[in-house]
Amino acid sequence: MKPGKLDCARALLEPLWETKAHSPTPGPRSGHQWHWQDVKAYITEAAKLTSPEVVERRVLRLMNPEPAFEDDESTAGNLAAAIQILLPGEKARPHRHSINALRFIMEGHGATTIVNGIPVAMNPGDLLLTPGDCWHEHYHDGDRPSIWLDVLDAPVHNALGIITFEPGPVAKEKMPASLPIGAFKAPSILPCGISHGRAYSPVFSYPYEDVLRVLDHAPVGPEGLRAVRYANALTGGAAMSTLDIQMLGLEPAEPSRDYRCNADFIFLVVDGEGTTQVGDETMSWSKYDILTIPRNNWFHHEARSKAHLLQVSDSEMLRRLDLFEESYRS
Ligand code: GTQ
Ligand code: FE2
């Protein structure tokens, strides 16, 4: 029998049975591939049009091909990705925000990011962290443009309504105490207040050569490939509190297992060539292409030549909330 009509909106009450509340999230959105050739051409053009002096950060955002709502600033679900370029001699002034960000350096030697007062070198292959609320600024003393990928958890902060932003310059009393990277030989002994009330990793730089050395010793995991996880030097857990970051090593003719989970993925092809099957779509990739795989898609990778993929997902956030779900088939 159809329920009777209850007219209670005037009291700011609504019968749940008349709403769409709690309906399951619709089926997976499509993945997308950005070809490096296009991205490089546009970011190079952007460098001629403006400067960080004018726009704070000279960044091209990777747009979500299927935005979930108006002004959706995500690239895929809970992740935002962008390409940034800094020319020799340029500076991008200091600021800080609640949003966590990582950078993976693609081109150009000799740029530096200063994170909470600590200078961090930016060279191709390096992964850098600017955990939420850490002051950061970029400058470039090299002689070729520095180009890198930014990945941020901005959509999560937006959804939670907790975005903060503070422009520099940094007042001395606002600078949290930090230790230089080399001081972490005894990570169980730390000055109080080192984490500024949050357990973010005090190590802001993961050079590529270290990653490759560890990857060489990594066993083949349940995914059917070798992978290393960028870890928080304080806790041994994930490098960032919301983002899981891994480097995958793929061998030709050794496809990864078909996998699905409720986290969103961004992949950067660091080197090599291959394909990624997402649902019934096949993406054929090469160096510095960027792929997104939104949550709940089945996917697997297959390399044509030895390949490395940087994988970033929001699975760490879901894990911490006990919301992460994953499965394999075949
Ligand atoms: O380099 O500080 O892609 O604040 C977006 C926001 C980069 C940065 C982005 C940012 C930055
Ligand atoms: Fe920033």
XYZ file of C-alpha atoms and ligand atoms in Angstrom:
342
model
C 0.000 0.000 0.000
C 1.289 3.498 -0.882
C 2.210 5.527 2.210
C -0.029 8.479 3.004
C 1.233 12.007 2.354
C 2.919 13.687 5.301
C 3.366 17.426 4.857
C 6.044 18.372 7.370
C 8.601 20.428 5.376
C 7.481 23.531 7.250
C 9.022 21.985 10.386
C 12.194 21.101 8.386
C 11.286 17.414 8.424
C 11.068 15.098 5.415
C 9.956 11.477 5.081
C 13.051 9.478 4.077
C 10.883 7.204 1.878
C 10.120 10.134 -0.432
C 13.794 10.985 -1.030
C 16.736 9.558 -2.921
C 18.897 9.639 0.208
C 21.264 6.700 0.752
C 21.031 5.388 -2.827
C 24.208 3.550 -3.849
C 26.870 5.518 -5.762
C 26.255 4.941 -9.508
C 28.535 2.610 -11.484
C 32.162 3.524 -12.132
C 33.078 6.677 -14.070
C 35.429 6.341 -17.033
C 39.152 6.622 -16.766
C 41.094 9.117 -18.835
C 44.560 9.413 -20.359
C 46.515 12.632 -20.838
C 49.257 12.307 -23.453
C 52.510 13.949 -22.412
C 53.006 15.518 -25.825
C 49.802 17.595 -25.399
C 50.371 18.436 -21.740
C 53.958 19.510 -22.385
C 52.913 21.741 -25.298
C 50.260 23.544 -23.223
C 52.349 23.957 -20.058
C 55.189 25.348 -22.192
C 52.743 27.834 -23.704
C 51.423 28.748 -20.235
C 54.991 29.641 -19.245
C 54.975 32.361 -21.914
C 51.623 33.814 -20.833
C 52.061 34.457 -17.132
C 54.357 34.032 -14.127
C 54.049 32.785 -10.534
C 54.615 36.413 -9.509
C 51.172 37.108 -10.987
C 49.227 33.857 -10.471
C 50.950 32.403 -7.338
C 51.297 28.926 -8.915
C 51.568 28.461 -12.693
C 49.522 25.293 -12.853
C 47.344 23.505 -15.412
C 44.707 21.447 -13.630
C 43.824 18.038 -15.093
C 40.055 18.251 -15.507
C 37.686 15.459 -14.563
C 36.102 14.258 -17.857
C 32.960 13.366 -15.879
C 32.550 16.010 -13.162
C 30.217 14.888 -10.386
C 28.751 18.369 -9.807
C 29.146 21.986 -10.953
C 32.621 23.385 -10.155
C 33.932 19.882 -9.393
C 37.651 20.559 -8.955
C 38.654 16.900 -8.862
C 40.646 15.087 -11.518
C 39.203 11.754 -10.359
C 36.964 11.414 -7.292
C 38.953 12.423 -4.213
C 42.132 13.294 -6.126
C 43.238 16.448 -7.919
C 46.224 16.490 -10.267
C 47.995 19.365 -11.988
C 51.121 20.147 -13.973
C 53.317 22.986 -12.774
C 56.166 24.773 -14.548
C 58.836 27.035 -13.044
C 61.356 28.820 -15.260
C 64.992 29.433 -14.317
C 65.212 32.467 -12.036
C 61.535 32.307 -10.998
C 60.090 32.042 -7.470
C 56.644 30.887 -6.366
C 56.040 32.674 -3.062
C 55.407 30.870 0.258
C 51.957 29.858 1.408
C 50.313 27.041 3.336
C 47.002 25.217 3.222
C 45.179 22.344 4.886
C 45.368 20.411 1.597
C 48.102 17.735 1.404
C 50.194 17.792 -1.762
C 52.861 15.680 -3.359
C 55.047 16.479 -6.344
C 56.775 14.152 -8.773
C 59.508 15.900 -10.745
C 59.479 15.262 -14.491
C 61.854 17.723 -16.187
C 64.620 20.160 -15.273
C 67.367 20.014 -12.651
C 68.158 22.556 -9.964
C 64.796 23.757 -8.634
C 64.113 23.767 -4.887
C 61.022 23.627 -2.691
C 61.351 24.983 0.845
C 59.070 23.028 3.203
C 58.785 24.499 6.701
C 62.181 26.107 6.253
C 63.935 22.990 4.888
C 65.256 23.277 1.301
C 64.356 20.186 -0.745
C 65.981 19.525 -4.137
C 63.716 18.838 -7.132
C 65.272 16.551 -9.732
C 63.591 14.235 -12.247
C 62.188 11.101 -10.564
C 62.123 12.620 -7.069
C 58.929 12.555 -5.017
C 58.405 15.496 -2.645
C 55.827 15.981 0.102
C 54.214 19.147 1.339
C 51.957 17.795 4.097
C 48.902 19.890 4.987
C 49.650 23.119 6.881
C 53.381 23.062 6.018
C 54.716 26.288 4.556
C 56.066 25.800 1.047
C 57.608 27.899 -1.700
C 59.446 27.021 -4.918
C 62.440 28.645 -6.598
C 64.606 27.684 -9.548
C 68.359 28.180 -9.941
C 68.775 25.729 -12.826
C 69.000 26.565 -16.508
C 66.015 24.669 -18.001
C 62.317 24.838 -17.105
C 61.361 22.633 -14.165
C 58.125 20.710 -14.788
C 56.380 18.491 -12.269
C 53.138 16.693 -11.424
C 51.199 17.830 -8.345
C 48.686 15.484 -6.705
C 46.471 16.908 -3.970
C 43.656 15.670 -1.738
C 41.782 18.960 -2.327
C 38.390 17.372 -3.212
C 38.277 15.730 0.231
C 38.952 19.025 2.006
C 36.342 20.664 -0.181
C 33.724 18.005 0.596
C 34.455 18.257 4.320
C 34.384 22.059 4.217
C 37.757 22.395 5.959
C 39.972 24.187 3.434
C 42.288 26.750 4.968
C 44.793 28.919 3.070
C 47.354 31.330 4.455
C 49.604 33.475 2.266
C 53.238 34.082 3.226
C 55.593 35.592 4.086
C 56.206 33.251 6.996
C 56.458 34.958 10.374
C 59.198 33.320 12.499
C 56.810 32.500 15.337
C 54.529 30.681 12.887
C 57.282 28.363 11.638
C 57.005 24.915 13.265
C 60.229 23.295 14.480
C 61.628 20.793 12.001
C 64.770 18.690 11.797
C 66.939 18.337 8.708
C 66.410 15.036 6.902
C 69.791 13.605 7.959
C 68.841 13.896 11.639
C 66.421 10.985 11.370
C 68.925 8.169 11.972
C 67.196 7.578 15.332
C 63.533 8.181 14.455
C 62.304 6.921 17.848
C 63.883 9.973 19.511
C 62.183 13.196 18.518
C 61.833 16.641 20.005
C 58.330 17.291 21.321
C 56.287 19.345 18.903
C 58.237 18.192 15.857
C 55.057 17.217 14.091
C 53.223 20.430 14.934
C 50.484 18.336 16.525
C 50.165 16.074 13.483
C 52.159 12.981 12.656
C 53.193 14.035 9.178
C 56.371 12.598 7.736
C 59.362 14.793 8.568
C 61.058 13.450 5.432
C 59.910 15.578 2.519
C 62.017 14.045 -0.263
C 62.251 10.539 -1.730
C 64.997 10.494 -4.387
C 64.337 8.211 -7.364
C 67.595 6.252 -7.042
C 66.568 5.113 -3.520
C 63.179 4.021 -4.807
C 64.721 1.996 -7.666
C 67.197 0.335 -5.284
C 64.397 -0.819 -2.961
C 62.192 -1.851 -5.904
C 64.965 -4.185 -7.112
C 64.662 -6.123 -3.852
C 60.868 -6.109 -3.673
C 59.053 -9.436 -4.108
C 56.207 -9.814 -6.614
C 53.066 -8.961 -4.607
C 49.423 -10.144 -4.844
C 48.891 -7.640 -7.672
C 51.344 -9.639 -9.820
C 53.987 -6.905 -9.914
C 56.792 -5.396 -7.831
C 55.852 -2.296 -5.862
C 57.289 -0.085 -3.143
C 55.333 2.219 -0.865
C 56.556 5.684 0.080
C 56.478 5.624 3.871
C 56.153 8.145 6.677
C 59.584 8.148 8.334
C 58.025 8.596 11.783
C 55.450 5.817 11.669
C 56.390 3.458 8.830
C 52.805 3.943 7.601
C 51.787 5.743 4.411
C 53.796 8.874 3.536
C 50.665 11.038 3.660
C 47.638 10.674 5.893
C 45.143 10.489 3.028
C 47.245 9.374 0.047
C 48.821 6.026 -0.658
C 51.859 6.492 -2.930
C 53.633 3.602 -4.665
C 56.134 2.995 -7.431
C 55.204 -0.028 -9.538
C 57.780 -1.998 -11.514
C 56.364 -3.880 -14.510
C 58.123 -6.488 -16.639
C 57.144 -7.148 -20.256
C 54.586 -9.961 -20.729
C 53.885 -10.123 -16.979
C 50.467 -8.435 -16.666
C 49.178 -7.399 -13.261
C 46.081 -9.169 -11.924
C 42.674 -7.708 -12.658
C 41.851 -5.580 -9.628
C 39.062 -3.354 -8.342
C 38.673 -1.217 -5.220
C 36.705 1.782 -3.978
C 39.695 4.177 -4.126
C 40.494 6.589 -6.973
C 43.822 6.274 -8.812
C 46.190 8.555 -10.670
C 49.090 6.932 -12.532
C 52.106 8.685 -14.007
C 54.169 6.664 -16.482
C 57.715 7.293 -15.251
C 59.276 5.210 -18.015
C 58.495 2.330 -20.362
C 55.558 1.536 -22.614
C 52.481 -0.595 -22.191
C 48.720 -0.732 -21.858
C 46.193 -0.436 -19.079
C 42.832 -2.113 -19.467
C 40.077 -0.199 -17.611
C 36.677 -1.837 -17.981
C 36.399 -2.383 -21.766
C 38.740 0.492 -22.588
C 42.432 -0.001 -23.420
C 44.859 2.861 -22.816
C 48.184 2.619 -24.599
C 50.794 4.627 -22.723
C 54.384 5.854 -22.847
C 56.664 8.113 -20.788
C 54.965 10.848 -18.727
C 51.429 10.034 -19.841
C 48.988 10.437 -16.947
C 46.064 8.053 -16.386
C 43.109 8.211 -14.033
C 41.116 5.215 -12.872
C 38.081 6.281 -10.854
C 36.869 4.045 -8.033
C 35.179 0.679 -8.672
C 36.670 0.106 -12.134
C 38.283 -3.262 -12.882
C 41.756 -2.719 -14.304
C 45.138 -4.269 -15.000
C 48.438 -3.147 -16.541
C 50.673 -4.834 -19.083
C 54.093 -3.491 -20.063
C 55.581 -3.801 -23.549
C 58.998 -2.812 -22.198
C 60.239 -2.688 -18.595
C 58.162 0.113 -17.052
C 57.718 2.163 -13.889
C 54.386 3.674 -12.890
C 53.865 6.126 -10.056
C 50.552 5.211 -8.422
C 48.680 7.624 -6.151
C 45.344 6.798 -4.557
C 43.119 7.892 -1.692
C 43.083 4.319 -0.334
C 45.018 5.428 2.759
C 42.168 7.713 3.782
C 39.600 4.965 3.207
C 41.751 2.461 5.170
C 42.030 4.802 8.132
C 38.265 5.164 8.139
C 37.748 1.378 7.782
C 35.963 2.030 4.476
C 38.428 0.446 2.031
C 37.213 -2.473 -0.121
C 39.216 -4.344 -2.753
C 39.081 -7.544 -4.796
C 40.958 -9.500 -7.454
C 39.674 -11.753 -10.208
C 41.565 -14.361 -12.272
O 52.680 24.230 -5.598
O 51.824 25.038 -3.795
O 48.981 22.244 -8.172
O 49.210 25.393 -3.732
C 47.870 23.512 -6.537
C 47.937 24.317 -5.404
C 50.255 23.380 -6.533
C 51.697 24.505 -4.882
C 49.034 23.041 -7.088
C 49.170 24.627 -4.841
C 50.336 24.162 -5.420
Fe 50.536 25.076 -2.240
